[in-house]
Amino acid sequence: MAELSLRDVVKRYGDIDIVHGISLDIADGEFVVIVGPSGCGKSTTLRMIAGLESLSGGTISIGGRVVNTLEPKERNIAMVFQNYALYPHMTVFRNIAFGLYAARLPKAEIELRVRKAATLLGLTDLLDRRPSALSGGQRQRVAMGRAIVRDPTVFLFDEPLSNLDAQLRGQMRTEIKRLHHTIRTTIVYVTHDQVEAMTLADRIVIMRDGRIEQMGHPLDVFHHPASTFVAGFIGTPKMNLVEVGVQADAADARLDLGGGAALGLPQGAARIGGRSRIILGIRPDDLQIRPVGQAGAGDGVRHLSGEVVLSEPLGSTTQVISRIGGSEWIGMSDGHFIPTPGSRITMIPDARRLHLFDIATGKAIADGGTEVGTHLG
Amino acid sequence: MSTPLNAPSAPRDPFVAASGVRTRPGLVVAWTLLMMGGIAMMVPLVYMVATSLKFPHEVYDLNIIPKEPTFENYIYIFKNTRFGLWFVNSLVTSTFVTISVLFFDSLIGYTLAKFKFRGREIVFIAILTTLMIPTEMLVVPWYIMAKNFGWLNSYWGIMFPGLMTGFGVFLMRQFFSGIPDDYIHAARVDGLGEFRIWWVVAMPLVAPALSALTIFTFLGNWTAFLWPLIATNDRGLYTMPVGLASFSGEYLTDWELIMAGATIATLPTLVVFLVFQRYIIRGVVLAGIKG
């Protein structure tokens, strides 16, 4: 086990920078998930850590040792690939033992380690099979087994679950998390799936266009997104992000949602900082949908009125898309309430969970904790 | 369209045989053409075997089954000619050249497919251009080279032009290009050196291509005539095609002996084909990768 450190790491292909000098410190035993859309440089970063891509600048060190010029095999890392990369001409046993044979370990030691890993991953009965006779989940486990047996200092996962169906992905996610609890090795895990990132990570690193957009504990990132990009990327369904006008007096501010609807931001003028327009973000879970007239006790006047565009029943909740003024908002209602399109509903934003972003930079200017009052138009 | 077989009122489908097996007109045409092709290919072979079992006076009769079948011709070529030696010469040179081609062409093909280096495309194109030069044009430079180096009348002289082939490099490069890089990366992370990655990981994944290359190269060298004829004039170094051709004189051709030799000559090619063809058919390359 070892800590891993990236300092101003740059990757350049010709004149194009793919990774723009990122720095990241990963503690010993930490589970870090790098997440971002396709082409954000996350896989390239992982491959640079593995030694499969050279660095154009900066340093990478593992356990305090700079590994920039070391071959992959000299870095004592193990990697699980998106396509598993199991050798079709070898049995599961040979596949798992592959790195151990390469290291010329004694036969008895290889046997012992493979059996141990197979037990841990539930592969004991499959050791004599070829990869072609395994299901997707089993292949994935073999790929992990191949990584575990080598007892590496750092595990690298490159989108390991993206080829599995949704149900199996959830199951394997749990297994990976359990595995980390058991072996406690430093893990760097790359994915474009924010659910995987949220559920697995001790710390999330969100990348965009070769830069780190934000990093932190998953819930921290979820509740305090640093930009509209992070706000839109983390969380399902996606956060509502709508451009709104601002009217502010000496102390208070008012967000104009269009169509006459407005949200008040008491004592919000200082935070708004003289901007005339901002982006308002509300997570669908923080925007309750109720039938008109059932705003509920204690909600006071903090509700908005909207017209339903579409209802999507999810069972225990219903996802409701409704329109206020010219913009559409996604909110959640009770599973028993499925409003019909065209009808009017009441929308109750959670006053403590409003996110405000600058229009020009997309950066957060104020988030949770900002109290609001609502003015019905 | 499915027709219930025992429905009395339904009109009989003309393409469903009485046995219930459905035949399509396209299939009938295909089978007929394939059979005609098969017969056209088989007839010379059948005559070859038949003639090899005949006495000289019967050779020009077109009957397939000899009136007095005999193995005299076989016994004769082994007893009174150096046929056995020619067979060994052919076997040694063809096998050695095939092994060399498999080794070097796959190594070059792998390098061209999986390593990025300056001039890679130019090297590949240069190798491809060698495919476009006919053997007849190369024979003179080969001869001058062999003469200057003293390679005439030696195994090496027969083999050297074929030890690496442009075709083999091209074939192997194309197949190696189809192997996902993740296999190679995984092996690299697992601690294998580049040569072992090629040998342990990449080579088994292109087994079908290696089989095809084995068949092509072995057959090509086994039947090669022009260069072995030029490179050798010592009868003891003749390869089989050259030796067989020597049965054909200016005034007289011993067809029954040539056919007996040719019959024996086809046996190794049959073995090579039967052993390696199943590897071509079995395409296992992608079983470990889900894409």
XYZ file of C-alpha atoms in Angstrom:
668
model
C 0.000 0.000 0.000
C 1.174 3.482 -0.714
C 0.117 7.049 -1.215
C 0.003 8.428 -4.712
C 0.801 11.941 -5.756
C 0.331 13.816 -9.025
C 2.065 17.174 -9.440
C 1.260 19.469 -12.385
C 0.790 16.468 -14.648
C 0.474 17.391 -18.312
C -0.309 15.202 -21.322
C 0.147 16.665 -24.761
C -0.471 15.069 -28.140
C 1.225 17.228 -30.760
C 0.042 20.750 -30.010
C -3.052 19.678 -28.128
C -3.038 19.464 -24.339
C -5.242 16.626 -23.139
C -4.413 17.032 -19.452
C -3.568 20.558 -18.272
C -1.275 20.271 -15.288
C -3.394 18.512 -12.694
C -2.280 17.978 -9.114
C -3.778 15.400 -6.809
C -2.712 13.718 -3.584
C -4.201 10.360 -2.733
C -3.719 8.990 0.755
C -2.671 5.432 1.522
C -5.733 3.188 1.374
C -7.984 5.864 -0.049
C -10.611 5.105 -2.703
C -10.558 7.938 -5.205
C -12.934 8.038 -8.142
C -12.098 10.223 -11.115
C -15.288 11.036 -12.923
C -16.092 13.128 -15.935
C -17.610 13.016 -19.417
C -15.911 11.303 -22.366
C -12.731 13.020 -23.460
C -12.118 14.851 -20.164
C -8.713 13.219 -19.737
C -9.605 10.847 -16.896
C -8.515 7.638 -18.636
C -5.363 9.322 -19.912
C -4.551 10.346 -16.354
C -5.057 6.780 -15.151
C -2.862 5.428 -17.941
C -0.151 7.883 -16.998
C -0.297 6.590 -13.426
C -0.045 3.050 -14.804
C 2.885 3.968 -17.015
C 1.060 3.082 -20.220
C 1.245 6.726 -21.352
C 4.263 8.951 -20.956
C 4.027 12.303 -19.185
C 4.511 15.536 -21.121
C 5.128 17.415 -17.876
C 4.936 17.173 -14.095
C 5.666 14.246 -11.814
C 3.848 11.195 -10.525
C 5.086 9.511 -7.371
C 3.942 6.313 -5.719
C 4.922 5.787 -2.099
C 7.217 8.799 -2.246
C 9.144 7.508 -5.257
C 8.937 9.412 -8.543
C 7.841 6.896 -11.183
C 7.792 9.095 -14.298
C 10.303 7.031 -16.204
C 9.567 3.629 -14.689
C 8.023 0.864 -16.773
C 4.516 -0.247 -15.726
C 5.914 -3.449 -14.260
C 8.300 -1.495 -12.034
C 5.530 0.556 -10.453
C 3.899 -2.284 -8.516
C 0.436 -1.361 -9.634
C -2.409 -3.505 -10.928
C -5.011 -2.420 -13.411
C -8.486 -3.634 -14.294
C -9.456 -2.763 -17.836
C -12.798 -1.784 -19.283
C -12.713 -4.785 -21.608
C -11.351 -7.089 -18.875
C -8.490 -8.080 -21.198
C -8.701 -11.730 -20.191
C -6.617 -13.979 -22.382
C -9.042 -16.248 -24.234
C -6.511 -19.037 -24.659
C -5.887 -19.386 -20.929
C -8.056 -20.787 -18.148
C -9.347 -18.604 -15.340
C -6.560 -19.947 -13.137
C -3.882 -19.055 -15.686
C -5.443 -15.650 -16.220
C -5.414 -14.853 -12.515
C -1.930 -16.289 -12.088
C -0.581 -14.512 -15.169
C 1.266 -11.743 -13.341
C 2.634 -14.218 -10.799
C 4.079 -16.428 -13.517
C 5.564 -13.305 -15.058
C 7.185 -12.534 -11.703
C 8.475 -16.151 -11.609
C 7.027 -16.906 -8.189
C 7.264 -20.462 -6.827
C 4.428 -22.740 -7.948
C 3.124 -23.357 -4.439
C 2.963 -19.623 -3.748
C 1.085 -19.013 -6.999
C -1.392 -21.769 -6.195
C -1.951 -20.349 -2.710
C -2.486 -16.777 -3.858
C -4.791 -17.711 -6.727
C -6.917 -19.921 -4.439
C -7.150 -17.123 -1.904
C -8.223 -14.555 -4.479
C -10.672 -17.016 -6.034
C -12.255 -17.625 -2.642
C -12.513 -13.912 -1.993
C -14.234 -13.352 -5.346
C -16.311 -16.528 -5.464
C -14.441 -17.958 -8.436
C -13.294 -21.247 -6.918
C -15.545 -23.381 -9.118
C -14.603 -21.564 -12.291
C -10.827 -21.867 -12.201
C -10.653 -24.456 -14.985
C -12.924 -22.610 -17.381
C -11.973 -20.402 -20.270
C -13.133 -16.761 -20.288
C -15.522 -17.482 -23.153
C -17.500 -19.777 -20.827
C -18.038 -17.036 -18.228
C -20.752 -14.425 -17.829
C -19.939 -10.717 -17.884
C -19.917 -10.443 -14.111
C -17.691 -13.493 -13.732
C -15.226 -12.128 -16.278
C -15.157 -8.886 -14.355
C -14.369 -10.781 -11.167
C -11.564 -12.685 -12.888
C -10.117 -9.375 -14.055
C -10.206 -8.176 -10.451
C -8.686 -11.437 -9.267
C -5.795 -10.932 -11.630
C -5.190 -7.558 -10.035
C -5.583 -8.710 -6.414
C -3.182 -11.663 -6.485
C -0.258 -9.450 -7.271
C -0.760 -7.597 -3.986
C -0.035 -4.239 -5.625
C 0.496 -0.917 -3.859
C -2.125 0.808 -6.002
C -5.157 -0.521 -7.862
C -6.258 1.207 -11.025
C -9.739 0.612 -12.434
C -10.543 1.916 -15.909
C -14.334 2.014 -16.272
C -14.567 -1.604 -15.152
C -18.348 -1.830 -15.020
C -19.328 -0.005 -18.176
C -19.883 -3.215 -20.140
C -22.300 -4.731 -17.634
C -26.053 -4.372 -17.539
C -27.588 -2.095 -14.933
C -28.453 -4.786 -12.396
C -25.069 -6.472 -12.545
C -23.354 -3.110 -12.374
C -25.062 -2.390 -9.061
C -24.069 -5.795 -7.739
C -20.435 -5.463 -8.828
C -20.304 -1.978 -7.344
C -21.139 -3.460 -3.980
C -18.512 -6.155 -4.452
C -15.824 -3.652 -5.309
C -16.684 -1.596 -2.255
C -16.589 -4.686 -0.065
C -13.303 -5.691 -1.617
C -11.805 -2.338 -0.741
C -12.953 -2.726 2.842
C -11.224 -6.101 2.943
C -7.926 -5.324 1.284
C -7.613 -1.607 2.071
C -5.359 -0.841 -0.877
C -5.188 2.574 -2.501
C -7.620 2.612 -5.427
C -7.931 5.028 -8.308
C -11.110 4.329 -10.183
C -12.144 6.018 -13.417
C -15.741 6.155 -14.545
C -18.166 8.369 -16.398
C -21.002 7.110 -14.219
C -21.667 9.553 -11.416
C -23.680 6.970 -9.447
C -20.614 4.726 -9.287
C -18.554 7.709 -8.262
C -20.964 8.697 -5.488
C -21.389 5.223 -4.059
C -17.780 4.021 -4.180
C -15.581 6.981 -3.495
C -13.945 8.208 -0.345
C -13.215 11.200 -2.514
C -14.506 12.221 -5.919
C -12.391 14.055 -8.459
C -14.473 15.625 -11.192
C -12.571 16.334 -14.387
C -13.530 18.450 -17.346
C -11.470 19.269 -20.434
C -8.261 18.027 -18.848
C -8.653 19.983 -15.617
C -9.905 19.117 -12.154
C -13.199 20.915 -11.748
C -13.757 19.961 -8.123
C -12.730 17.297 -5.655
C -14.020 16.306 -2.282
C -16.168 13.893 -0.333
C -19.064 12.691 -2.488
C -21.699 14.338 -0.318
C -19.714 17.543 -0.149
C -19.558 17.659 -3.914
C -23.231 16.802 -4.132
C -24.369 19.464 -1.684
C -21.852 22.136 -2.586
C -21.092 21.899 -6.299
C -18.420 24.409 -7.230
C -19.784 25.058 -10.707
C -22.773 24.516 -12.956
C -20.814 21.702 -14.616
C -20.428 19.779 -11.371
C -23.983 20.630 -10.357
C -25.299 19.200 -13.614
C -22.980 16.194 -13.636
C -23.420 14.883 -10.120
C -26.877 13.772 -9.065
C -29.738 11.973 -10.780
C -32.005 13.339 -12.042
C -29.930 16.301 -13.089
C -30.084 19.521 -11.095
C -32.411 22.183 -12.523
C -30.189 24.981 -13.770
C -32.091 28.021 -15.022
C -30.957 31.518 -15.825
C -32.912 34.017 -13.722
C -32.997 37.784 -13.366
C -32.028 39.438 -10.062
C -33.471 42.487 -8.401
C -31.691 43.618 -5.283
C -32.087 46.482 -2.833
C -29.739 47.346 -0.013
C -30.076 44.016 1.798
C -32.519 41.641 0.133
C -32.600 40.171 -3.332
C -35.326 38.736 -5.526
C -34.876 36.083 -8.193
C -37.185 36.549 -11.132
C -38.093 33.133 -12.557
C -40.136 34.533 -15.430
C -43.880 34.416 -15.936
C -44.278 36.597 -12.856
C -42.914 33.965 -10.438
C -40.137 35.006 -8.097
C -38.111 33.747 -5.162
C -36.947 36.103 -2.471
C -33.443 35.947 -1.060
C -33.612 37.795 2.261
C -30.216 39.323 3.082
C -29.018 37.977 -0.269
C -27.921 41.219 -1.925
C -24.342 41.051 -0.710
C -23.904 37.532 -2.089
C -25.420 38.414 -5.420
C -22.817 41.147 -5.611
C -24.492 43.474 -8.120
C -25.146 40.794 -10.769
C -28.301 41.367 -12.798
C -28.641 37.766 -13.934
C -27.460 34.512 -12.350
C -28.022 30.781 -12.766
C -30.263 29.245 -10.140
C -29.844 25.559 -9.357
C -32.359 23.388 -7.502
C -32.088 19.606 -7.292
C -35.329 17.833 -8.284
C -35.402 16.211 -4.842
C -35.372 19.685 -3.330
C -38.352 20.805 -5.386
C -41.496 19.184 -4.050
C -44.570 18.966 -6.233
C -47.969 19.050 -4.573
C -51.547 19.492 -5.728
C -52.673 23.133 -5.746
C -53.950 24.142 -2.362
C -52.059 21.432 -0.480
C -48.923 23.341 0.156
C -48.866 21.964 3.675
C -48.505 23.558 7.007
C -45.363 25.506 7.616
C -44.590 26.008 3.996
C -46.027 29.467 4.205
C -45.747 31.444 1.057
C -42.585 29.738 -0.147
C -44.131 28.024 -3.083
C -44.388 28.513 -6.807
C -47.127 27.707 -9.242
C -46.359 25.778 -12.434
C -48.003 23.974 -15.322
C -47.291 20.252 -15.715
C -45.548 19.247 -18.929
C -44.960 15.571 -18.160
C -45.233 13.150 -15.253
C -42.983 10.132 -14.943
C -44.103 7.726 -12.206
C -41.130 5.960 -10.607
C -43.112 4.016 -8.021
C -42.401 5.563 -4.673
C -42.032 9.001 -6.243
C -43.153 10.703 -9.412
C -40.829 12.860 -11.435
C -42.748 15.869 -12.681
C -41.573 18.241 -15.374
C -43.386 21.528 -15.135
C -43.108 24.963 -16.630
C -42.749 28.314 -14.948
C -42.548 31.202 -17.363
C -40.320 30.095 -20.221
C -38.305 27.475 -18.372
C -38.910 23.885 -17.379
C -38.200 22.471 -13.924
C -37.984 18.899 -12.743
C -39.503 18.235 -9.344
C -40.569 15.218 -7.308
C -43.998 14.384 -5.977
C -45.300 11.585 -3.860
C -45.671 8.342 -5.806
C -49.421 8.461 -5.403
C -49.722 11.872 -7.012
C -49.321 11.745 -10.775
C -50.447 15.106 -12.132
C -51.782 15.174 -15.683
C -50.039 17.293 -18.310
C -51.560 20.728 -18.587
C -52.792 20.807 -15.000
C -51.424 23.269 -12.480
C -49.406 22.244 -9.446
C -47.637 23.840 -6.540
C -43.832 23.623 -6.380
C -42.077 23.982 -3.071
C -38.333 24.586 -3.250
C -36.273 23.611 -0.217
C -35.206 26.988 1.004
C -31.906 25.691 2.387
C -30.848 23.985 -0.829
C -30.670 26.674 -3.470
C -27.519 26.920 -5.540
C -26.497 30.164 -7.201
C -23.954 30.380 -10.000
C -22.303 33.185 -11.895
C -23.480 33.327 -15.513
C -20.119 34.225 -17.028
C -17.890 31.750 -15.158
C -20.407 29.124 -14.094
C -18.808 29.137 -10.629
C -20.886 28.918 -7.462
C -21.549 32.260 -5.789
C -23.683 31.025 -2.914
C -25.193 27.691 -2.134
C -27.075 25.820 0.558
C -27.958 27.904 3.570
C -29.415 30.778 1.644
C -32.895 31.437 2.988
C -35.589 32.309 0.521
C -39.084 33.622 0.561
C -41.418 33.165 -2.363
C -43.574 35.677 -4.089
C -46.388 34.273 -6.105
C -46.943 36.025 -9.377
C -43.428 -19.728 -45.307
C -44.126 -22.901 -43.402
C -46.500 -25.520 -44.668
C -47.949 -28.120 -42.326
C -46.862 -31.408 -43.822
C -49.962 -33.347 -42.949
C -52.514 -30.709 -43.933
C -54.346 -32.455 -46.776
C -55.906 -29.396 -48.358
C -52.745 -27.289 -48.451
C -51.029 -27.194 -51.858
C -47.622 -28.851 -51.726
C -44.751 -26.409 -51.457
C -42.486 -27.219 -54.427
C -39.388 -26.354 -52.406
C -40.130 -28.706 -49.566
C -38.874 -32.175 -50.334
C -40.942 -35.235 -49.409
C -38.676 -35.679 -46.395
C -39.744 -32.256 -45.164
C -36.328 -30.720 -45.708
C -36.663 -27.362 -47.323
C -34.539 -26.677 -50.395
C -34.245 -23.321 -52.047
C -33.497 -22.818 -55.755
C -30.411 -20.771 -54.783
C -29.075 -23.685 -52.784
C -29.571 -26.091 -55.676
C -27.599 -23.792 -57.984
C -24.894 -23.325 -55.359
C -24.531 -27.040 -54.732
C -24.436 -27.803 -58.440
C -21.709 -25.244 -59.052
C -19.728 -26.416 -56.025
C -19.988 -30.022 -57.145
C -18.838 -29.146 -60.649
C -15.922 -27.236 -59.168
C -15.126 -30.137 -56.884
C -15.168 -32.629 -59.744
C -12.993 -30.370 -61.913
C -10.465 -30.249 -59.076
C -10.626 -33.925 -58.271
C -10.274 -35.352 -61.793
C -6.565 -34.525 -62.249
C -5.838 -35.899 -58.785
C -7.715 -39.090 -59.485
C -5.826 -39.507 -62.779
C -2.580 -38.813 -60.999
C -3.175 -41.632 -58.516
C -4.562 -43.923 -61.248
C -1.601 -43.361 -63.583
C 0.847 -43.965 -60.745
C -0.640 -47.454 -60.405
C -0.353 -48.331 -64.114
C 2.343 -50.004 -66.201
C 3.942 -47.780 -68.898
C 1.976 -49.355 -71.765
C -1.335 -48.458 -70.128
C -0.490 -44.839 -69.310
C -2.237 -43.363 -72.326
C -5.478 -45.306 -71.730
C -7.974 -43.029 -70.090
C -9.447 -45.689 -67.790
C -9.466 -44.661 -64.164
C -9.093 -48.136 -62.723
C -5.868 -49.743 -63.968
C -6.257 -53.158 -65.639
C -3.256 -54.500 -63.762
C -2.739 -52.267 -60.707
C 0.882 -52.201 -59.574
C 3.118 -50.504 -57.035
C 6.113 -51.085 -59.310
C 6.442 -47.344 -60.007
C 6.659 -46.498 -56.326
C 9.203 -49.190 -55.686
C 11.149 -48.072 -58.753
C 11.450 -44.400 -57.793
C 12.606 -45.240 -54.292
C 15.023 -47.938 -55.461
C 16.497 -46.503 -58.629
C 16.271 -42.717 -58.228
C 17.185 -40.332 -55.432
C 13.535 -39.642 -54.778
C 13.855 -40.240 -51.031
C 16.614 -37.668 -50.817
C 14.615 -35.117 -52.833
C 11.682 -35.680 -50.503
C 13.909 -34.983 -47.506
C 15.404 -31.917 -49.212
C 11.943 -30.523 -49.847
C 10.798 -31.332 -46.343
C 13.813 -29.704 -44.702
C 13.822 -26.551 -46.815
C 10.035 -26.065 -46.703
C 9.858 -26.627 -42.956
C 12.775 -24.359 -42.195
C 11.468 -21.577 -44.445
C 7.990 -21.899 -42.909
C 9.337 -21.632 -39.362
C 11.458 -18.657 -40.362
C 8.523 -16.915 -42.035
C 6.250 -17.548 -39.052
C 8.835 -16.168 -36.650
C 10.111 -13.136 -38.519
C 6.940 -12.095 -40.320
C 4.866 -12.197 -37.169
C 7.547 -10.315 -35.251
C 7.705 -7.619 -37.931
C 3.925 -7.572 -38.326
C 3.480 -7.190 -34.563
C 5.991 -4.364 -34.397
C 4.332 -2.539 -37.284
C 0.878 -3.013 -35.771
C 1.500 -2.267 -32.102
C 4.425 0.124 -31.815
C 4.319 3.733 -32.879
C 7.606 4.951 -34.275
C 8.789 7.396 -36.855
C 8.724 5.972 -40.373
C 6.423 3.092 -39.477
C 4.110 3.673 -42.431
C 6.996 4.045 -44.862
C 8.517 0.766 -43.717
C 5.173 -0.940 -44.134
C 4.627 0.472 -47.617
C 8.174 -0.504 -48.615
C 7.474 -4.073 -47.501
C 4.178 -4.064 -49.404
C 5.879 -2.958 -52.616
C 8.000 -6.111 -52.566
C 4.758 -8.017 -53.185
C 4.390 -6.344 -56.525
C 7.640 -7.624 -58.033
C 7.246 -10.951 -59.875
C 9.570 -13.791 -58.895
C 10.916 -14.015 -62.439
C 12.373 -10.548 -62.074
C 13.990 -11.384 -58.770
C 15.619 -14.574 -59.915
C 18.583 -12.843 -61.586
C 19.549 -10.693 -58.577
C 19.056 -13.704 -56.297
C 21.323 -15.757 -58.519
C 24.054 -13.105 -58.596
C 23.803 -12.745 -54.840
C 23.899 -16.496 -54.226
C 26.829 -16.884 -56.593
C 28.838 -14.092 -54.973
C 28.225 -15.434 -51.489
C 28.875 -19.016 -52.541
C 25.384 -20.158 -51.665
C 24.638 -22.023 -54.900
C 24.148 -25.757 -54.477
C 23.284 -25.532 -50.785
C 20.167 -25.679 -48.634
C 20.785 -22.085 -47.688
C 20.872 -21.112 -51.366
C 17.457 -22.730 -51.924
C 15.942 -21.159 -48.812
C 17.305 -17.656 -48.421
C 14.924 -15.764 -50.750
C 11.901 -17.050 -48.834
C 12.981 -16.614 -45.217
C 10.894 -13.450 -44.836
C 7.993 -12.521 -47.073
C 6.137 -9.296 -47.665
C 2.879 -11.171 -47.806
C 3.432 -12.725 -44.384
C 4.287 -9.371 -42.835
C 1.190 -7.847 -44.370
C -1.065 -10.679 -43.193
C 0.319 -10.699 -39.656
C 0.232 -6.935 -39.318
C -3.439 -6.892 -40.281
C -4.283 -9.562 -37.721
C -2.213 -8.008 -34.940
C -3.902 -4.671 -35.614
C -7.180 -6.361 -34.702
C -5.999 -7.321 -31.210
C -7.256 -4.812 -28.640
C -4.411 -2.858 -27.068
C -5.792 -3.643 -23.618
C -4.427 -7.202 -23.887
C -0.954 -5.829 -24.386
C -1.333 -3.119 -21.769
C -2.594 -5.663 -19.244
C 0.426 -7.861 -19.883
C 2.730 -4.869 -19.591
C 1.210 -3.940 -16.227
C 1.470 -7.578 -15.162
C 5.198 -7.369 -15.679
C 5.942 -9.096 -18.973
C 8.726 -7.894 -21.243
C 7.881 -6.905 -24.803
C 9.225 -10.093 -26.362
C 7.271 -12.283 -23.967
C 4.127 -10.235 -24.535
C 4.478 -10.981 -28.250
C 5.133 -14.652 -27.641
C 2.776 -15.457 -24.737
C -0.098 -13.043 -25.336
C -0.193 -11.818 -28.909
C 0.825 -14.942 -30.830
C -1.902 -17.258 -29.459
C -4.475 -14.600 -30.306
C -3.543 -14.697 -33.992
C -3.447 -18.496 -34.251
C -5.837 -18.490 -37.246
C -3.522 -16.168 -39.172
C -0.487 -18.236 -38.223
C -2.235 -21.354 -39.493
C -3.083 -19.702 -42.775
C 0.463 -18.459 -43.137
C 1.803 -21.931 -42.334
C -0.304 -23.498 -45.059
C 0.497 -20.863 -47.672
C 4.211 -20.822 -46.946
C 4.674 -24.558 -46.684
C 2.707 -25.274 -49.850
C 4.433 -22.464 -51.716
C 7.863 -23.817 -50.855
C 6.917 -27.458 -51.271
C 5.817 -26.815 -54.831
C 8.464 -24.184 -55.661
C 10.196 -25.062 -58.895
C 11.907 -22.170 -60.628
C 14.326 -20.989 -57.938
C 15.332 -24.441 -56.625
C 16.002 -25.449 -60.240
C 18.277 -22.440 -60.755
C 19.964 -22.612 -57.364
C 20.974 -26.275 -57.628
C 22.597 -28.444 -60.248
C 23.770 -31.148 -57.861
C 21.134 -33.901 -58.213
C 21.559 -34.722 -54.553
C 20.252 -31.273 -53.616
C 17.219 -31.273 -55.896
C 13.922 -30.578 -54.247
C 11.056 -32.848 -55.184
C 9.486 -30.747 -57.972
C 12.900 -30.351 -59.595
C 13.635 -34.041 -59.185
C 10.260 -35.068 -60.618
C 10.786 -32.788 -63.587
C 14.035 -34.616 -64.287
C 11.978 -37.734 -65.137
C 10.773 -35.808 -68.119
C 13.464 -36.050 -70.765
C 13.798 -34.474 -74.170
C 12.463 -37.512 -76.032
C 10.709 -39.534 -73.393
C 8.616 -38.742 -70.336
C 8.045 -41.426 -67.710
C 4.555 -40.310 -66.748
C 3.876 -43.253 -64.460
C 7.005 -42.418 -62.435
C 6.202 -38.713 -62.290
C 2.686 -39.532 -61.122
C 3.924 -41.908 -58.447
C 6.288 -39.201 -57.189
C 3.584 -36.557 -57.371
C 1.209 -38.758 -55.393
C 3.735 -39.070 -52.601
C 4.455 -35.364 -52.878
C 0.846 -34.466 -52.107
C 0.848 -36.347 -48.803
C 2.707 -33.764 -46.668
C 0.595 -30.951 -48.093
C -2.523 -32.867 -47.117
C -1.191 -33.375 -43.596
C -0.305 -29.681 -43.217
C -3.692 -28.646 -44.481
C -5.661 -31.073 -42.323
C -3.712 -30.169 -39.188
C -3.889 -26.395 -39.570
C -7.204 -25.744 -41.273
C -9.210 -26.219 -38.083
C -7.258 -23.398 -36.464
C -8.262 -21.133 -39.292
C -11.907 -21.985 -38.876
C -11.855 -21.595 -35.115
C -11.833 -17.858 -34.603
C -11.227 -17.525 -30.895
C -9.584 -14.127 -30.886
C -12.315 -12.066 -29.309
C -13.674 -14.475 -26.711
C -11.923 -12.744 -23.785
C -12.874 -9.225 -24.748
C -16.311 -7.804 -24.441
C -16.730 -4.906 -26.787
